[in-house]
CSV table of C-alpha atoms and ligand atoms in Angstrom, one decimal:
chain,number,residue,atom,x,y,z
A,80,MET,CA,-20.5,-1.2,47.2
A,81,LYS,CA,-21.5,-4.4,48.9
A,82,SER,CA,-19.0,-5.4,51.7
A,83,VAL,CA,-18.6,-7.8,54.5
A,84,ILE,CA,-18.5,-5.8,57.7
A,85,LEU,CA,-16.9,-6.7,61.0
A,86,PRO,CA,-18.6,-4.6,63.7
A,87,GLN,CA,-16.3,-5.6,66.6
A,88,TYR,CA,-13.3,-7.9,67.3
A,89,ASN,CA,-14.1,-10.9,69.4
A,90,ARG,CA,-11.6,-13.4,70.9
A,91,ASN,CA,-14.4,-16.1,70.6
A,92,VAL,CA,-14.1,-17.1,67.0
A,93,LEU,CA,-17.7,-18.3,66.6
A,94,ARG,CA,-19.0,-15.0,68.0
A,95,ALA,CA,-16.7,-13.1,65.7
A,96,ILE,CA,-17.9,-15.0,62.7
A,97,LEU,CA,-21.6,-14.7,63.6
A,98,SER,CA,-21.2,-10.9,64.0
A,99,LEU,CA,-20.3,-10.5,60.3
A,100,LYS,CA,-22.9,-8.7,58.1
A,101,VAL,CA,-23.1,-7.7,54.5
A,102,GLU,CA,-23.8,-4.0,54.1
A,103,GLN,CA,-23.5,-1.2,51.5
A,104,ILE,CA,-20.7,1.2,52.1
A,105,GLU,CA,-19.0,4.0,50.1
A,106,LYS,CA,-16.2,3.1,47.8
A,107,LYS,CA,-12.9,4.7,48.8
A,108,ILE,CA,-11.9,7.3,46.2
A,109,PRO,CA,-8.3,6.6,45.0
A,110,THR,CA,-5.5,9.0,45.7
A,111,ARG,CA,-2.8,9.7,43.1
A,112,ASP,CA,-1.0,6.4,43.8
A,113,GLU,CA,-4.1,4.2,44.3
A,114,VAL,CA,-6.4,2.2,42.0
A,115,VAL,CA,-9.9,0.8,42.5
A,116,ILE,CA,-10.3,-2.9,41.7
A,117,LYS,CA,-13.5,-4.7,40.9
A,118,VAL,CA,-12.9,-7.8,43.0
A,119,HIS,CA,-13.2,-11.1,41.2
A,120,ALA,CA,-12.5,-13.3,44.2
A,121,ALA,CA,-10.9,-13.1,47.7
A,122,PRO,CA,-10.0,-16.1,49.9
A,123,ILE,CA,-10.5,-16.8,53.6
A,124,ASN,CA,-7.0,-17.4,55.1
A,125,PRO,CA,-5.9,-18.2,58.7
A,126,SER,CA,-4.8,-14.5,59.1
A,127,ASP,CA,-8.4,-13.4,58.4
A,128,ILE,CA,-9.6,-15.7,61.3
A,129,ALA,CA,-7.0,-14.2,63.6
A,130,PHE,CA,-7.9,-10.7,62.4
A,131,ILE,CA,-11.6,-10.9,63.2
A,132,GLN,CA,-10.6,-12.1,66.7
A,133,GLY,CA,-8.4,-9.1,67.1
A,134,GLY,CA,-5.4,-11.4,67.4
A,135,TYR,CA,-3.5,-10.4,64.3
A,136,ASN,CA,-0.8,-7.8,63.9
A,137,VAL,CA,-3.0,-5.7,61.6
A,138,VAL,CA,-5.7,-3.9,63.5
A,139,LYS,CA,-8.2,-1.8,61.5
A,140,THR,CA,-10.5,1.0,62.6
A,141,LEU,CA,-14.0,-0.5,63.3
A,142,PRO,CA,-16.4,-1.2,61.6
A,143,ALA,CA,-13.9,-2.9,59.2
A,144,VAL,CA,-14.0,-4.8,56.0
A,145,PRO,CA,-11.8,-8.0,56.4
A,146,GLY,CA,-9.8,-9.7,53.6
A,147,PHE,CA,-6.1,-9.3,53.0
A,148,GLU,CA,-5.8,-10.4,49.4
A,149,GLY,CA,-7.7,-11.1,46.2
A,150,SER,CA,-7.8,-10.7,42.4
A,151,GLY,CA,-9.8,-8.5,40.0
A,152,THR,CA,-9.8,-5.9,37.3
A,153,ILE,CA,-8.7,-2.2,37.7
A,154,VAL,CA,-11.7,0.0,37.0
A,155,GLU,CA,-10.5,3.4,38.4
A,156,VAL,CA,-7.1,4.9,38.7
A,157,GLY,CA,-5.3,7.7,40.5
A,158,SER,CA,-3.9,10.5,38.3
A,159,GLY,CA,-0.4,8.9,38.3
A,160,LEU,CA,-1.6,5.4,37.2
A,161,VAL,CA,-3.5,5.8,34.0
A,162,HIS,CA,-1.5,3.1,32.3
A,163,LEU,CA,-3.0,0.5,34.8
A,164,MET,CA,-6.6,1.0,33.7
A,165,GLY,CA,-8.3,-2.3,32.8
A,166,LYS,CA,-5.4,-4.5,34.0
A,167,LYS,CA,-6.1,-7.8,35.7
A,168,VAL,CA,-4.3,-7.9,39.0
A,169,SER,CA,-3.7,-9.8,42.3
A,170,PHE,CA,-3.4,-7.6,45.3
A,171,PHE,CA,-2.3,-7.6,48.9
A,172,ALA,CA,-4.2,-5.3,51.3
A,173,GLN,CA,-3.0,-4.9,54.9
A,174,SER,CA,-3.6,-1.1,55.4
A,175,ASP,CA,-6.2,0.4,57.7
A,176,SER,CA,-8.8,0.7,54.9
A,177,PRO,CA,-11.6,-1.6,53.6
A,178,GLY,CA,-10.3,-5.1,52.7
A,179,SER,CA,-11.0,-7.6,49.9
A,180,TRP,CA,-14.3,-9.1,51.1
A,181,ALA,CA,-16.2,-6.6,49.1
A,182,GLU,CA,-17.3,-5.7,45.5
A,183,PHE,CA,-14.5,-3.2,45.1
A,184,ILE,CA,-11.2,-2.4,46.9
A,185,THR,CA,-8.9,0.6,46.7
A,186,VAL,CA,-5.3,-0.4,46.8
A,187,ASN,CA,-1.9,1.3,46.7
A,188,LYS,CA,0.2,0.7,43.5
A,189,ASN,CA,2.9,-1.0,45.6
A,190,ASP,CA,0.4,-3.7,46.7
A,191,LEU,CA,-0.5,-4.8,43.1
A,192,ILE,CA,0.8,-7.7,41.0
A,193,VAL,CA,-0.1,-7.1,37.4
A,194,LEU,CA,-1.0,-10.5,36.0
A,195,LYS,CA,0.2,-12.3,32.9
A,196,ASP,CA,-2.6,-12.9,30.3
A,197,ASP,CA,-3.0,-16.6,31.0
A,198,MET,CA,-3.2,-16.4,34.8
A,199,ASP,CA,-6.5,-17.8,36.1
A,200,LEU,CA,-8.3,-15.2,38.2
A,201,ASP,CA,-9.4,-17.8,40.9
A,202,GLN,CA,-5.8,-18.9,41.4
A,203,ALA,CA,-4.7,-15.3,41.2
A,204,ALA,CA,-6.9,-14.5,44.2
A,205,CYS,CA,-4.5,-16.6,46.3
A,206,LEU,CA,-1.3,-15.5,44.7
A,207,ALA,CA,-0.1,-12.6,46.8
A,208,ILE,CA,0.3,-14.3,50.2
A,209,ASN,CA,0.9,-18.1,50.3
A,210,PRO,CA,3.1,-18.7,47.2
A,211,PHE,CA,5.3,-15.7,48.1
A,212,THR,CA,5.5,-16.9,51.7
A,213,ALA,CA,6.5,-20.4,50.6
A,214,PHE,CA,9.1,-18.9,48.3
A,215,GLY,CA,10.5,-16.6,51.1
A,216,LEU,CA,10.5,-19.4,53.6
A,217,PHE,CA,12.2,-21.8,51.3
A,218,SER,CA,15.0,-19.3,50.5
A,219,ILE,CA,16.0,-19.9,54.2
A,220,ALA,CA,16.4,-23.7,53.4
A,221,ILE,CA,18.4,-22.9,50.3
A,222,GLU,CA,20.7,-20.5,52.2
A,223,ARG,CA,21.3,-23.1,54.9
A,224,GLU,CA,21.9,-25.7,52.2
A,225,CYS,CA,19.7,-28.1,54.2
A,226,ALA,CA,19.2,-31.7,53.1
A,227,THR,CA,15.8,-32.0,54.6
A,228,ALA,CA,13.1,-29.6,55.9
A,229,ILE,CA,10.3,-30.3,58.3
A,230,VAL,CA,6.8,-28.8,57.8
A,231,ASN,CA,3.9,-29.1,60.2
A,232,ALA,CA,0.2,-28.3,59.4
A,233,ALA,CA,1.3,-30.3,56.3
A,234,GLY,CA,-2.2,-30.3,54.7
A,235,GLY,CA,-2.1,-26.5,54.3
A,236,GLN,CA,-1.3,-24.5,51.2
A,237,VAL,CA,2.0,-23.0,52.3
A,238,PRO,CA,3.5,-26.5,53.1
A,239,ALA,CA,2.2,-27.8,49.8
A,240,PHE,CA,4.2,-25.1,47.9
A,241,ILE,CA,7.2,-25.7,50.1
A,242,ARG,CA,7.1,-29.4,49.1
A,243,LYS,CA,7.0,-28.3,45.4
A,244,LEU,CA,10.1,-26.0,45.9
A,245,ALA,CA,11.9,-28.7,47.9
A,246,ALA,CA,11.3,-31.3,45.1
A,247,GLU,CA,12.8,-28.8,42.6
A,248,HIS,CA,15.9,-28.3,44.7
A,249,GLY,CA,16.4,-31.9,45.7
A,250,VAL,CA,15.5,-31.3,49.4
A,251,GLU,CA,13.7,-34.0,51.3
A,252,VAL,CA,10.6,-33.0,53.4
A,253,ILE,CA,9.3,-34.5,56.6
A,254,ASN,CA,5.5,-33.8,56.7
A,255,VAL,CA,3.7,-33.5,60.0
A,256,ALA,CA,-0.1,-33.4,60.3
A,257,ARG,CA,-2.8,-34.4,62.7
A,258,ASN,CA,-5.9,-35.1,60.7
A,259,PRO,CA,-6.3,-38.8,59.5
A,260,GLU,CA,-7.7,-37.7,56.1
A,261,THR,CA,-4.7,-35.3,55.6
A,262,LEU,CA,-2.3,-38.0,56.5
A,263,LYS,CA,-3.9,-40.5,54.1
A,264,GLN,CA,-4.0,-37.9,51.3
A,265,LEU,CA,-0.3,-37.0,51.8
A,266,LYS,CA,0.7,-40.7,51.7
A,267,HIS,CA,-1.6,-41.2,48.6
A,268,GLU,CA,0.3,-38.3,46.9
A,269,GLY,CA,3.4,-40.3,47.3
A,270,HIS,CA,5.2,-38.3,50.0
A,271,LYS,CA,7.8,-40.4,51.6
A,272,TYR,CA,7.9,-39.0,55.2
A,273,VAL,CA,4.5,-38.4,56.6
A,274,LEU,CA,4.2,-38.3,60.4
A,275,ASP,CA,1.1,-38.2,62.6
A,276,GLU,CA,1.6,-35.7,65.4
A,277,THR,CA,-1.0,-37.4,67.5
A,278,ASP,CA,0.9,-40.7,67.5
A,279,GLU,CA,2.4,-41.5,71.0
A,280,LYS,CA,5.8,-42.3,69.4
A,281,PHE,CA,5.7,-39.0,67.3
A,282,SER,CA,8.5,-37.2,69.0
A,283,GLU,CA,10.8,-40.2,69.1
A,284,THR,CA,10.1,-41.0,65.4
A,285,LEU,CA,10.6,-37.3,64.4
A,286,ASN,CA,13.9,-37.2,66.4
A,287,ASN,CA,15.3,-40.3,64.6
A,288,LEU,CA,14.2,-39.1,61.2
A,289,ALA,CA,15.5,-35.6,61.7
A,290,HIS,CA,18.9,-36.8,62.7
A,291,GLN,CA,19.0,-39.5,60.0
A,292,LEU,CA,18.0,-37.1,57.2
A,293,GLU,CA,19.8,-34.1,58.6
A,294,ALA,CA,16.7,-32.0,58.9
A,295,THR,CA,18.3,-28.6,59.8
A,296,VAL,CA,15.3,-26.4,59.0
A,297,ALA,CA,11.7,-26.7,60.3
A,298,PHE,CA,8.9,-24.4,59.2
A,299,ASP,CA,6.4,-24.1,62.1
A,300,ALA,CA,2.9,-22.9,61.5
A,301,VAL,CA,1.4,-24.3,64.7
A,302,GLY,CA,3.3,-23.0,67.8
A,303,GLY,CA,2.4,-24.2,71.3
A,304,PRO,CA,4.2,-27.2,72.8
A,305,HIS,CA,4.4,-28.6,69.3
A,306,SER,CA,7.2,-26.1,68.5
A,307,GLY,CA,9.2,-27.6,71.3
A,308,VAL,CA,8.9,-31.1,69.9
A,309,LEU,CA,10.0,-29.9,66.5
A,310,PHE,CA,12.9,-27.9,67.8
A,311,ASN,CA,14.2,-30.6,70.2
A,312,ALA,CA,14.1,-33.2,67.4
A,313,MET,CA,16.4,-31.3,65.1
A,314,PRO,CA,20.2,-31.9,65.0
A,315,GLN,CA,23.0,-29.5,65.9
A,316,ASP,CA,23.0,-26.1,64.0
A,317,SER,CA,19.3,-26.2,63.1
A,318,GLU,CA,16.8,-23.4,62.7
A,319,LEU,CA,13.1,-23.5,63.6
A,320,VAL,CA,11.3,-20.9,61.5
A,321,VAL,CA,8.0,-19.9,63.0
A,322,TYR,CA,5.5,-18.4,60.5
A,323,GLY,CA,2.1,-19.2,62.0
A,324,GLY,CA,0.4,-19.7,65.3
A,325,LEU,CA,-2.5,-22.0,64.4
A,326,SER,CA,-2.6,-23.6,67.9
A,327,ASN,CA,-3.3,-20.2,69.5
A,328,LYS,CA,-0.9,-21.2,72.2
A,329,PRO,CA,2.4,-19.8,73.4
A,330,MET,CA,5.6,-21.7,72.3
A,331,THR,CA,6.7,-24.0,75.1
A,332,ASP,CA,8.9,-27.1,75.8
A,333,LEU,CA,12.0,-25.9,74.0
A,334,SER,CA,15.2,-27.4,75.2
A,335,VAL,CA,17.3,-24.7,76.8
A,336,MET,CA,20.4,-27.0,76.5
A,337,ASP,CA,19.9,-27.3,72.8
A,338,ILE,CA,19.8,-23.5,72.4
A,339,ILE,CA,22.9,-23.0,74.5
A,340,PHE,CA,25.0,-26.0,73.4
A,341,LYS,CA,23.8,-27.1,70.0
A,342,ASP,CA,23.8,-23.7,68.2
A,343,LYS,CA,20.1,-24.1,67.4
A,344,LEU,CA,18.1,-21.0,66.4
A,345,ILE,CA,14.4,-19.9,66.5
A,346,SER,CA,13.4,-17.2,64.1
A,347,GLY,CA,10.2,-15.7,62.8
A,348,PHE,CA,9.1,-15.0,59.2
A,349,ASN,CA,6.7,-12.3,58.1
A,350,LEU,CA,5.8,-11.9,54.5
A,351,THR,CA,5.3,-8.1,54.5
A,352,PRO,CA,8.8,-7.0,55.6
A,353,TRP,CA,10.3,-9.8,53.5
A,354,MET,CA,8.5,-8.4,50.4
A,355,ARG,CA,9.3,-4.8,51.2
A,356,GLU,CA,13.0,-5.6,51.3
A,357,LEU,CA,13.0,-7.0,47.7
A,358,GLU,CA,14.2,-4.7,44.9
A,359,GLU,CA,11.5,-3.9,42.4
A,360,ALA,CA,13.2,-6.1,39.7
A,361,GLU,CA,13.7,-9.0,42.2
A,362,PHE,CA,10.0,-8.9,43.1
A,363,GLU,CA,9.0,-8.8,39.5
A,364,GLU,CA,11.2,-11.8,38.7
A,365,ILE,CA,9.7,-13.9,41.6
A,366,SER,CA,6.2,-12.8,40.6
A,367,MET,CA,6.8,-13.9,37.0
A,368,LEU,CA,8.3,-17.2,38.1
A,369,LEU,CA,5.4,-18.0,40.4
A,370,GLN,CA,2.8,-17.0,37.9
A,371,GLU,CA,4.5,-19.4,35.3
A,372,LYS,CA,4.1,-22.2,37.8
A,373,PHE,CA,0.4,-21.6,38.1
A,374,ILE,CA,-0.1,-21.1,34.4
A,375,SER,CA,1.6,-24.4,33.6
A,376,GLY,CA,-0.5,-26.1,36.3
A,377,GLU,CA,2.6,-27.2,38.2
A,378,TRP,CA,1.3,-25.2,41.2
A,379,LYS,CA,-2.3,-24.9,42.2
A,380,THR,CA,-4.1,-23.6,45.3
A,381,GLN,CA,-6.6,-26.1,46.5
A,382,ILE,CA,-10.1,-24.5,46.5
A,383,GLN,CA,-12.9,-26.2,48.4
A,384,SER,CA,-15.7,-23.9,47.5
A,385,THR,CA,-16.7,-20.6,46.0
A,386,ILE,CA,-19.5,-18.6,47.7
A,387,PRO,CA,-21.1,-15.1,47.4
A,388,LEU,CA,-20.4,-12.5,50.1
A,389,GLU,CA,-23.8,-13.2,51.7
A,390,GLU,CA,-22.7,-16.7,52.6
A,391,VAL,CA,-19.5,-15.5,54.5
A,392,VAL,CA,-20.7,-16.9,57.8
A,393,SER,CA,-21.3,-20.5,56.5
A,394,GLY,CA,-18.2,-20.2,54.4
A,395,LEU,CA,-16.0,-19.4,57.4
A,396,LYS,CA,-17.6,-22.3,59.4
A,397,SER,CA,-16.9,-24.8,56.6
A,398,TYR,CA,-13.3,-23.5,56.2
A,399,LEU,CA,-12.7,-23.9,59.9
A,400,GLY,CA,-14.3,-27.3,59.9
A,401,ASN,CA,-11.8,-28.6,57.3
A,402,MET,CA,-8.9,-26.2,56.5
A,403,SER,CA,-6.9,-29.0,54.7
A,404,LYS,CA,-9.7,-29.3,52.1
A,405,GLY,CA,-8.6,-26.0,50.6
A,406,LYS,CA,-9.5,-22.3,50.5
A,407,VAL,CA,-13.0,-20.9,50.5
A,408,LEU,CA,-13.2,-18.2,47.9
A,409,LEU,CA,-15.6,-15.2,48.3
A,410,LYS,CA,-16.9,-14.0,45.0
A,411,PRO,CA,-18.9,-10.7,45.2
B,606,LIG,N1,4.1,-15.3,58.4
B,606,LIG,C1,3.6,-15.0,57.3
B,606,LIG,O1,4.0,-14.1,56.6
B,606,LIG,C2,2.5,-15.9,56.7
B,606,LIG,C3,2.1,-15.8,55.4
B,606,LIG,C4,1.1,-16.8,55.0
B,606,LIG,C5,0.6,-17.7,55.8
B,606,LIG,N2,1.0,-17.7,57.1
B,606,LIG,C6,0.5,-18.7,58.1
B,606,LIG,O2,0.7,-20.0,57.6
B,606,LIG,C7,-0.2,-20.9,58.2
B,606,LIG,C8,-0.7,-21.8,57.2
B,606,LIG,O3,-1.5,-21.1,56.2
B,606,LIG,P1,-2.2,-21.8,55.0
B,606,LIG,O4,-2.9,-20.8,54.2
B,606,LIG,O5,-1.2,-22.7,54.4
B,606,LIG,O6,-3.3,-22.7,55.8
B,606,LIG,P2,-4.5,-23.5,55.1
B,606,LIG,O7,-4.1,-23.9,53.8
B,606,LIG,O8,-5.7,-22.7,55.4
B,606,LIG,O9,-4.4,-24.8,56.0
B,606,LIG,C9,-4.3,-24.7,57.4
B,606,LIG,C10,-3.6,-26.1,57.8
B,606,LIG,O10,-3.3,-26.0,59.2
B,606,LIG,C11,-3.7,-27.1,59.9
B,606,LIG,N3,-4.0,-26.7,61.3
B,606,LIG,C12,-4.9,-25.8,61.7
B,606,LIG,N4,-4.8,-25.7,63.0
B,606,LIG,C13,-3.9,-26.6,63.4
B,606,LIG,C14,-3.4,-26.9,64.7
B,606,LIG,N5,-3.8,-26.3,65.8
B,606,LIG,N6,-2.4,-27.9,64.8
B,606,LIG,C15,-2.0,-28.5,63.7
B,606,LIG,N7,-2.4,-28.2,62.4
B,606,LIG,C16,-3.4,-27.2,62.3
B,606,LIG,C17,-5.0,-27.6,59.1
B,606,LIG,O11,-5.1,-28.9,59.3
B,606,LIG,P3,-6.5,-29.6,59.8
B,606,LIG,O12,-7.1,-30.1,58.6
B,606,LIG,O13,-5.9,-30.7,60.7
B,606,LIG,O14,-7.3,-28.6,60.6
B,606,LIG,C18,-4.6,-27.2,57.7
B,606,LIG,O15,-3.9,-28.3,57.1
B,606,LIG,C19,-1.2,-20.0,58.9
B,606,LIG,O16,-0.9,-19.9,60.3
B,606,LIG,C20,-1.0,-18.7,58.3
B,606,LIG,O17,-1.4,-17.6,59.1
B,606,LIG,C21,1.9,-16.9,57.6
């Protein structure tokens, strides 16, 4: 099968991208609990960028096929899974075996989402990670009964889904972004609170708004000194939930006094253990609910381009040049 191959991890993102090649490799034969999927599409996500740099929590044996999610049709099944033959699925693939940037992928039954008939396969390629992440993150806001949530990297897909859930639950959102186009777009979409993190008065404005609107949860995808600004701006009894490290910098500038005297928390969110803790029925219920949102058109992953595997290098460069424009989909 044709696959994108990463020969070596490289901290330098450009070198890592330029090292990618497309080669023929053997398809992995499914065990009893696995299926082979003919890949329809697989997106490029921030976790893929971190992975090819060797900076993600999943490290595969090299040479490796990247890609942690996608959609497609089951074309071969292990002996225990005959009933799944021909099904259209989304999948999540974080094990040490070839990933989704390939013509076929072999996946364990636990990493499959069997799709509803009307689910669009391009949208399904981006179903397993970001929509579930937004759902999991937002459950923290619900649990905390917060009036307002803060999101940074607000032009990204996870923050976009968080905004949808917030609107459904009557929760206000303070959106933080850095890119003028993204800021303009968010205002154009009618979002009330849109802050430019590059503005010199940013931390003061955020502080005032966070107190005025009782923003007691912030979802941080950036890290670095920016985490400190978010954390310090929030009122008593707040929680900073860190789920991404887009700045590639350690978290700094957090007020020690706020941690000690204002009962503020910093926590991390990771999709995989959150999903594993769900009961099968609960997972199924969330999966159906999310698929309905995509089928009705209420939710949509922004897709900026669709490219063949052979164009993976230029696709990664375009994605990194403008992540807010949407996902780049690889279609074998
Ligand atoms: N913990 C988990 O389980 C989990 C699951 C899913 C996703 N994630 C993480 O969630 C984050 C967002 O993912 P996504 O798919 O929503 O991203 P995305 O749609 O690809 O968009 C990325 C967004 O981040 C912004 N950005 C990139 N680097 C930035 C920086 N240094 N400072 C400020 N903004 C920056 C981009 O804005 P520009 O246009 O300004 O570049 C863009 O709006 C990623 O870190 C991803 O790894 C975590």
